[in-house]
Amino acid sequence: MTRIPATLIAGDGIGPEIMDATLAALDALGAPFEWESAVAGMGGVKAAGDPLPGATLDSIRKTRLALKGPLETPVGGGYRSSNVRLREEFKLYANVRPVSTLIPGGRYDNIDLVLLRENNEGLYMGYEHFIPIDGDPHAVAIATGVNTRKGARNILEYAFEYAIAHGRKRLTVVHKANIMKALTGIFLETAYMMYEEKYKGKILMDDVIIDACAMKLVMNPWQFDTLVTTNLFGDILSDLTAGLVGGLGMAPGGNIGADAAIFEAVHGSAPDIAGKGIANPTALMLAAAMMLDHVKMKDLGDRLRGAISGTLNADNVRTGDLGGKASTKQFTDAIVSRIKNG
Ligand code: NAI
């Protein structure tokens, strides 16, 4: 089988633990990735004095494909998020975050939602500054959000095409155009323009205001199918949707651009449990399954998803965040043995 070059960033905190687990599963599957290891985030600072070293960027420029663990970002100061920089550098404008129920019988059953988040614009551009007054250096804080017609078109086209290709029924545009009439109004306006131009009759489209959307997702998530929204709203709502299927340990994501893709878990580096060997590697494993789908090896992706589901349900092997007692290693061993024997 031809080997597929790919960059591997284990990441910070629980990153190396869940990455080891995911690599064990990929090895058991015989997934033909030719890994190039690279560092970023706090790992980049420690190894190379840079949260996003040139060698890491060069590797992704070459492979155009990466699997990435979570990267730590200092709060309220320090270096800018390496995740955000990677998404900008490789123009990964679409962040695809699917959630589906893997463990039946929970608070919400039969969840099958896809959230598509614009990944490069909005309030995440980092145009922020303080104005000092009367000796208080932080007397006023100012942030500028930027959404462009082109940026909106890119993610919306991706969302329409994704929804149609995956047999989804309805695309819901999430916005706050009643208040941020320009910043999120442009997104909503572009969606309706594109719907009229090209997508009417192929799929249903509607829209909802972000605050109402959050409430509706909690009260009755089954009323939604596929959601598309701007950067910040997508970041917040995708943690909410992860919560519908058992939490952050269960939610994968793909950052997709025209000529590169980076797959990762939705969650962060979980410093509170790092090094304890108890992290749930499912989200990163599901991200690896999305990566297999992306390189047109859906059969391997399906086998990995099947092994995860079998381990969680038939074997009842679960990590602590899901109410189980298994360590990361015990969970991983169970997955590997399912893949090998399944
Ligand atoms: P977090 O997602 O790391 O953790 C939130 C809570 O969920 C914690 O209680 C944690 O223990 C739990 N959790 C997360 N993943 C888990 C897993 N796989 N298994 C079991 N429990 C899990 O969010 P937090 O604490 O706000 O951020 C920590 C760091 O991660 C920050 O530096 C942040 O900037 C970074 N981060 C990085 C992301 C990325 O690389 N894509 C995404 C989100 C945050």
Coordinates of C-alpha atoms and ligand atoms in Angstrom, one line a residue:
M1 CA 0.0 0.0 0.0
T2 CA 1.4 3.5 -0.8
R3 CA 2.4 5.3 2.3
I4 CA 0.8 8.7 2.9
P5 CA 3.2 11.3 4.4
A6 CA 1.6 13.2 7.4
T7 CA 2.8 15.5 10.1
L8 CA 2.3 14.3 13.7
I9 CA 2.1 16.9 16.6
A10 CA 1.6 15.1 19.9
G11 CA 0.7 18.4 21.7
D12 CA 0.7 19.5 25.3
G13 CA -0.8 18.3 28.5
I14 CA -2.7 15.0 27.8
G15 CA -1.6 15.3 24.1
P16 CA 1.2 12.7 24.2
E17 CA -1.0 10.2 26.2
I18 CA -3.9 10.4 23.8
M19 CA -1.6 10.5 20.8
D20 CA 0.2 7.3 21.9
A21 CA -3.2 5.7 22.2
T22 CA -4.4 6.9 18.8
L23 CA -1.2 5.7 17.1
A24 CA -1.6 2.3 18.7
A25 CA -5.1 2.1 17.2
L26 CA -3.9 3.3 13.8
D27 CA -1.0 0.8 13.8
A28 CA -3.4 -2.0 14.6
L29 CA -5.5 -1.0 11.6
G30 CA -2.4 -0.9 9.4
A31 CA -3.2 2.7 8.5
P32 CA -0.5 3.7 5.9
F33 CA 0.6 7.0 7.3
E34 CA 4.3 7.9 7.1
W35 CA 4.6 10.1 10.2
E36 CA 6.9 13.2 10.4
S37 CA 7.0 14.3 14.1
A38 CA 6.8 18.0 14.8
V39 CA 6.3 20.2 17.8
A40 CA 4.1 23.3 18.6
G41 CA 2.5 25.1 21.5
M42 CA 4.3 24.8 24.8
G43 CA 6.1 21.7 23.4
G44 CA 7.4 24.0 20.6
V45 CA 8.5 26.7 23.2
K46 CA 10.4 24.0 25.2
A47 CA 12.0 22.2 22.3
A48 CA 12.7 25.1 19.9
G49 CA 11.9 28.3 21.7
D50 CA 8.9 28.9 19.5
P51 CA 5.2 28.0 19.8
L52 CA 5.1 27.4 16.1
P53 CA 8.6 26.5 14.8
G54 CA 9.6 26.9 11.2
A55 CA 10.3 23.2 10.9
T56 CA 6.7 22.4 11.9
L57 CA 5.3 24.7 9.3
D58 CA 7.7 23.3 6.7
S59 CA 6.6 19.7 7.5
I60 CA 2.9 20.6 7.0
R61 CA 3.8 22.6 3.8
K62 CA 5.2 19.4 2.5
T63 CA 2.7 16.8 3.8
R64 CA -0.5 19.0 3.6
L65 CA -1.9 16.7 6.2
A66 CA -1.6 16.5 10.0
L67 CA -2.9 14.9 13.1
K68 CA -2.5 17.2 16.1
G69 CA -2.9 16.9 19.8
P70 CA -4.1 19.8 21.9
L71 CA -1.8 22.8 22.2
E72 CA -1.6 25.0 25.3
T73 CA -2.3 28.7 24.9
P74 CA -1.5 31.1 27.8
V75 CA -4.6 33.0 29.0
G76 CA -4.7 36.8 29.0
G77 CA -1.2 37.3 27.6
G78 CA 1.8 35.5 26.3
Y79 CA 2.1 34.0 22.8
R80 CA -0.8 33.9 20.3
S81 CA -2.6 30.5 19.9
S82 CA -0.6 28.2 17.7
N83 CA -3.9 26.6 16.7
V84 CA -5.3 29.9 15.4
R85 CA -1.9 30.5 13.6
L86 CA -1.9 27.1 12.0
R87 CA -5.5 27.6 10.7
E88 CA -4.5 31.0 9.3
E89 CA -1.1 29.9 7.8
F90 CA -2.7 27.0 5.8
K91 CA -6.0 28.9 5.2
L92 CA -8.0 26.1 6.9
Y93 CA -11.2 28.0 6.6
A94 CA -13.6 25.1 7.5
N95 CA -13.7 23.5 10.9
V96 CA -15.9 20.4 10.7
R97 CA -17.1 19.2 14.1
P98 CA -19.5 16.2 14.0
V99 CA -21.1 14.7 17.1
S100 CA -23.1 11.5 17.3
T101 CA -24.2 9.4 20.2
L102 CA -21.7 6.7 20.8
I103 CA -23.1 5.5 24.1
P104 CA -26.9 5.0 24.0
G105 CA -29.1 5.6 27.0
G106 CA -27.5 8.9 28.1
R107 CA -29.2 12.2 28.8
Y108 CA -29.6 12.7 25.1
D109 CA -30.0 9.7 22.8
N110 CA -29.6 9.4 19.0
I111 CA -27.7 12.7 18.5
D112 CA -26.4 13.2 15.0
L113 CA -25.3 16.8 14.5
V114 CA -22.6 18.4 12.4
L115 CA -21.4 21.9 13.3
L116 CA -19.3 23.7 10.6
R117 CA -17.4 26.7 12.0
E118 CA -15.7 29.5 10.0
N119 CA -12.1 29.1 11.1
N120 CA -10.1 32.2 9.9
E121 CA -12.1 35.4 10.5
G122 CA -14.4 37.1 13.0
L123 CA -13.2 38.0 16.4
Y124 CA -10.4 35.5 16.3
M125 CA -8.2 37.7 14.1
G126 CA -6.4 39.1 17.1
Y127 CA -7.0 42.7 16.3
E128 CA -7.1 43.7 20.0
H129 CA -5.6 46.4 22.1
F130 CA -5.9 48.2 25.4
I131 CA -6.1 52.0 26.0
P132 CA -4.5 53.2 29.2
I133 CA -6.2 55.9 31.2
D134 CA -5.1 57.5 34.5
G135 CA -2.4 54.9 35.1
D136 CA -4.6 51.9 34.4
P137 CA -2.9 50.2 31.4
H138 CA -6.1 48.2 30.8
A139 CA -8.7 50.9 31.3
V140 CA -10.3 50.2 27.9
A141 CA -10.2 47.0 25.8
I142 CA -11.0 47.1 22.1
A143 CA -11.4 44.1 19.7
T144 CA -12.2 44.3 16.0
G145 CA -13.9 41.5 14.2
V146 CA -13.6 41.0 10.5
N147 CA -15.8 38.9 8.3
T148 CA -15.5 39.1 4.6
R149 CA -17.8 38.2 1.7
K150 CA -15.1 35.8 0.4
G151 CA -14.6 34.2 3.8
A152 CA -18.3 33.7 4.3
R153 CA -18.6 32.3 0.7
N154 CA -15.8 29.8 1.3
I155 CA -17.2 28.3 4.5
L156 CA -20.8 28.4 3.3
E157 CA -20.0 26.7 0.1
Y158 CA -18.1 24.1 2.0
A159 CA -21.1 23.7 4.3
F160 CA -23.7 23.4 1.6
E161 CA -21.5 20.9 -0.4
Y162 CA -20.7 18.9 2.8
A163 CA -24.4 18.7 3.8
I164 CA -25.5 17.6 0.3
A165 CA -22.6 15.1 -0.1
H166 CA -23.4 13.6 3.3
G167 CA -27.1 13.2 2.7
R168 CA -28.0 15.8 5.4
K169 CA -31.5 17.3 5.2
R170 CA -31.1 20.9 6.5
L171 CA -28.4 23.5 7.0
T172 CA -29.1 26.1 9.7
V173 CA -27.1 29.3 9.7
V174 CA -26.4 30.6 13.2
H175 CA -25.8 34.3 13.7
K176 CA -26.4 37.4 15.7
A177 CA -27.4 39.7 12.9
N178 CA -30.1 41.4 15.0
I179 CA -27.3 43.1 17.1
M180 CA -24.0 42.7 15.1
K181 CA -25.8 43.7 11.9
A182 CA -22.6 44.1 9.9
L183 CA -20.2 41.6 11.4
T184 CA -22.6 38.6 11.4
G185 CA -25.2 40.2 9.0
I186 CA -22.8 39.7 6.1
F187 CA -22.7 36.0 6.9
L188 CA -26.4 35.6 7.0
E189 CA -26.9 37.7 3.9
T190 CA -24.3 35.7 2.0
A191 CA -25.9 32.4 3.0
Y192 CA -29.3 33.5 1.6
M193 CA -27.6 34.8 -1.6
M194 CA -25.9 31.5 -2.2
Y195 CA -29.0 29.5 -1.3
E196 CA -31.0 31.4 -4.0
E197 CA -28.1 31.2 -6.5
K198 CA -27.2 27.6 -6.3
Y199 CA -28.6 25.4 -3.5
K200 CA -32.4 26.0 -3.3
G201 CA -34.1 22.7 -4.1
K202 CA -31.0 20.7 -3.2
I203 CA -31.2 21.1 0.5
L204 CA -33.3 23.1 3.1
M205 CA -31.8 26.1 4.7
D206 CA -33.0 28.2 7.6
D207 CA -31.4 30.5 10.3
V208 CA -31.4 31.0 14.0
I209 CA -30.0 33.6 16.4
I210 CA -27.1 32.2 18.5
D211 CA -28.6 32.7 21.9
A212 CA -31.9 31.0 20.9
C213 CA -29.8 28.3 19.2
A214 CA -28.0 27.5 22.4
M215 CA -31.3 27.2 24.3
K216 CA -32.9 25.0 21.6
L217 CA -29.8 22.7 21.4
V218 CA -30.2 22.0 25.1
M219 CA -34.0 21.7 25.1
N220 CA -34.4 19.7 21.9
P221 CA -31.2 19.1 19.9
W222 CA -33.0 16.7 17.4
Q223 CA -34.6 19.8 15.7
F224 CA -31.3 20.5 14.2
D225 CA -29.3 18.7 11.5
T226 CA -26.3 20.6 10.2
L227 CA -25.2 24.0 11.6
V228 CA -22.9 26.6 10.1
T229 CA -21.7 29.6 11.9
T230 CA -18.9 32.2 12.4
N231 CA -15.7 31.5 14.3
L232 CA -16.5 32.5 17.9
F233 CA -20.0 31.2 17.9
G234 CA -18.8 27.9 16.4
D235 CA -16.1 27.5 19.1
I236 CA -18.7 27.9 21.9
L237 CA -21.5 25.9 20.3
S238 CA -19.2 23.0 19.5
D239 CA -18.4 22.5 23.2
L240 CA -22.1 22.6 23.8
T241 CA -22.8 19.9 21.1
A242 CA -19.9 17.8 22.5
G243 CA -21.7 17.9 25.9
L244 CA -24.8 16.3 24.2
V245 CA -22.8 13.1 23.5
G246 CA -20.8 12.7 26.7
G247 CA -18.4 15.6 26.8
L248 CA -15.2 16.9 25.3
G249 CA -13.6 13.4 25.3
M250 CA -16.0 12.4 22.5
A251 CA -15.8 15.2 20.0
P252 CA -13.4 15.3 17.0
G253 CA -12.7 18.1 14.5
G254 CA -11.1 18.6 11.1
N255 CA -9.6 21.9 10.0
I256 CA -10.0 21.9 6.2
G257 CA -8.6 24.2 3.5
A258 CA -8.2 24.0 -0.2
D259 CA -4.9 22.3 0.0
A260 CA -4.2 21.2 3.6
A261 CA -6.1 19.6 6.4
I262 CA -5.3 19.2 10.2
F263 CA -7.3 16.8 12.3
E264 CA -7.6 17.2 16.1
A265 CA -9.9 16.7 19.1
V266 CA -12.2 19.6 20.0
H267 CA -10.9 19.6 23.6
G268 CA -7.8 21.3 25.0
S269 CA -4.7 20.0 26.8
A270 CA -6.7 19.2 30.0
P271 CA -3.8 20.2 32.4
D272 CA -5.9 19.1 35.4
I273 CA -5.6 15.4 34.4
A274 CA -2.3 15.5 32.3
G275 CA 0.2 12.8 33.2
K276 CA -2.3 10.8 35.2
G277 CA -3.0 8.2 32.5
I278 CA -6.8 8.7 32.7
A279 CA -7.5 10.9 29.7
N280 CA -10.1 9.7 27.2
P281 CA -8.4 9.3 23.8
T282 CA -11.8 8.8 21.9
A283 CA -12.0 12.3 20.5
L284 CA -8.5 12.1 19.0
M285 CA -9.2 8.6 17.7
L286 CA -12.4 9.9 16.1
A287 CA -10.3 12.7 14.5
A288 CA -8.0 10.1 13.2
A289 CA -11.0 8.3 11.7
M290 CA -12.0 11.6 10.0
M291 CA -8.5 11.8 8.7
L292 CA -8.8 8.3 7.2
D293 CA -12.1 9.3 5.5
H294 CA -10.3 12.4 4.2
V295 CA -7.6 10.3 2.5
K296 CA -10.3 8.1 1.0
M297 CA -9.8 5.2 3.4
K298 CA -13.3 5.3 4.8
D299 CA -13.3 1.5 5.4
L300 CA -10.4 1.9 7.9
G301 CA -12.2 4.9 9.4
D302 CA -15.4 2.9 9.8
R303 CA -13.4 0.0 11.4
L304 CA -11.9 2.4 13.9
R305 CA -15.3 3.9 14.8
G306 CA -16.7 0.4 15.1
A307 CA -13.9 -0.6 17.5
I308 CA -14.5 2.5 19.6
S309 CA -18.3 1.8 19.8
G310 CA -17.7 -1.9 20.6
T311 CA -15.2 -1.1 23.3
L312 CA -17.5 1.5 24.9
N313 CA -20.7 -0.5 24.7
A314 CA -20.3 -4.2 24.2
D315 CA -17.1 -4.4 26.3
N316 CA -18.2 -1.6 28.7
V317 CA -14.7 -0.3 28.9
R318 CA -14.8 3.4 29.6
T319 CA -12.6 6.1 31.0
G320 CA -13.5 8.2 34.1
D321 CA -15.0 11.1 32.2
L322 CA -17.7 8.7 31.0
G323 CA -18.3 7.2 34.4
G324 CA -16.0 4.2 33.9
K325 CA -12.8 3.1 35.6
A326 CA -10.5 2.3 32.7
S327 CA -7.2 4.0 32.3
T328 CA -6.1 5.4 29.0
K329 CA -4.0 2.3 28.5
Q330 CA -6.7 -0.2 29.4
F331 CA -9.1 1.6 27.0
T332 CA -6.5 1.6 24.3
D333 CA -5.7 -2.1 24.8
A334 CA -9.4 -2.9 24.5
I335 CA -9.6 -0.9 21.2
V336 CA -6.5 -2.6 19.8
S337 CA -7.7 -6.0 20.6
R338 CA -11.1 -5.3 19.0
I339 CA -9.4 -4.1 15.9
K340 CA -7.1 -7.1 15.7
N341 CA -9.8 -9.6 16.5
G342 CA -12.8 -7.9 15.0
Ligands
NAI1 P1 -9.8 21.5 28.1 O1 -10.7 21.1 26.9 O2 -8.4 21.2 28.1 O3 -10.5 20.9 29.5 C1 -11.8 21.2 29.9 C2 -12.2 20.0 30.8 O4 -12.5 18.8 30.1 C3 -11.2 19.7 31.9 O5 -11.8 19.3 33.1 C4 -10.5 18.4 31.3 O6 -10.0 17.5 32.2 C5 -11.7 17.8 30.5 N1 -11.2 17.0 29.4 C6 -10.8 17.6 28.2 N2 -10.4 16.6 27.3 C7 -10.5 15.4 28.0 C8 -10.3 14.1 27.7 N3 -9.8 13.7 26.5 N4 -10.5 13.1 28.6 C9 -11.0 13.4 29.8 N5 -11.3 14.7 30.2 C10 -11.0 15.7 29.3 O7 -10.1 23.1 28.2 P2 -9.3 24.2 29.1 O8 -8.9 23.6 30.4 O9 -10.1 25.4 29.0 O10 -7.9 24.5 28.3 C11 -6.7 23.9 28.6 C12 -5.7 24.4 27.5 O11 -6.0 23.8 26.3 C13 -5.6 25.9 27.3 O12 -4.2 26.2 27.2 C14 -6.3 26.1 26.0 O13 -5.9 27.2 25.3 C15 -6.0 24.8 25.3 N6 -6.9 24.4 24.2 C16 -6.4 23.9 23.1 C17 -7.2 23.5 22.1 C18 -6.6 22.9 20.8 O14 -5.4 22.6 20.8 N7 -7.4 22.6 19.8 C19 -8.7 23.6 22.2 C20 -9.1 24.1 23.4 C21 -8.3 24.5 24.4

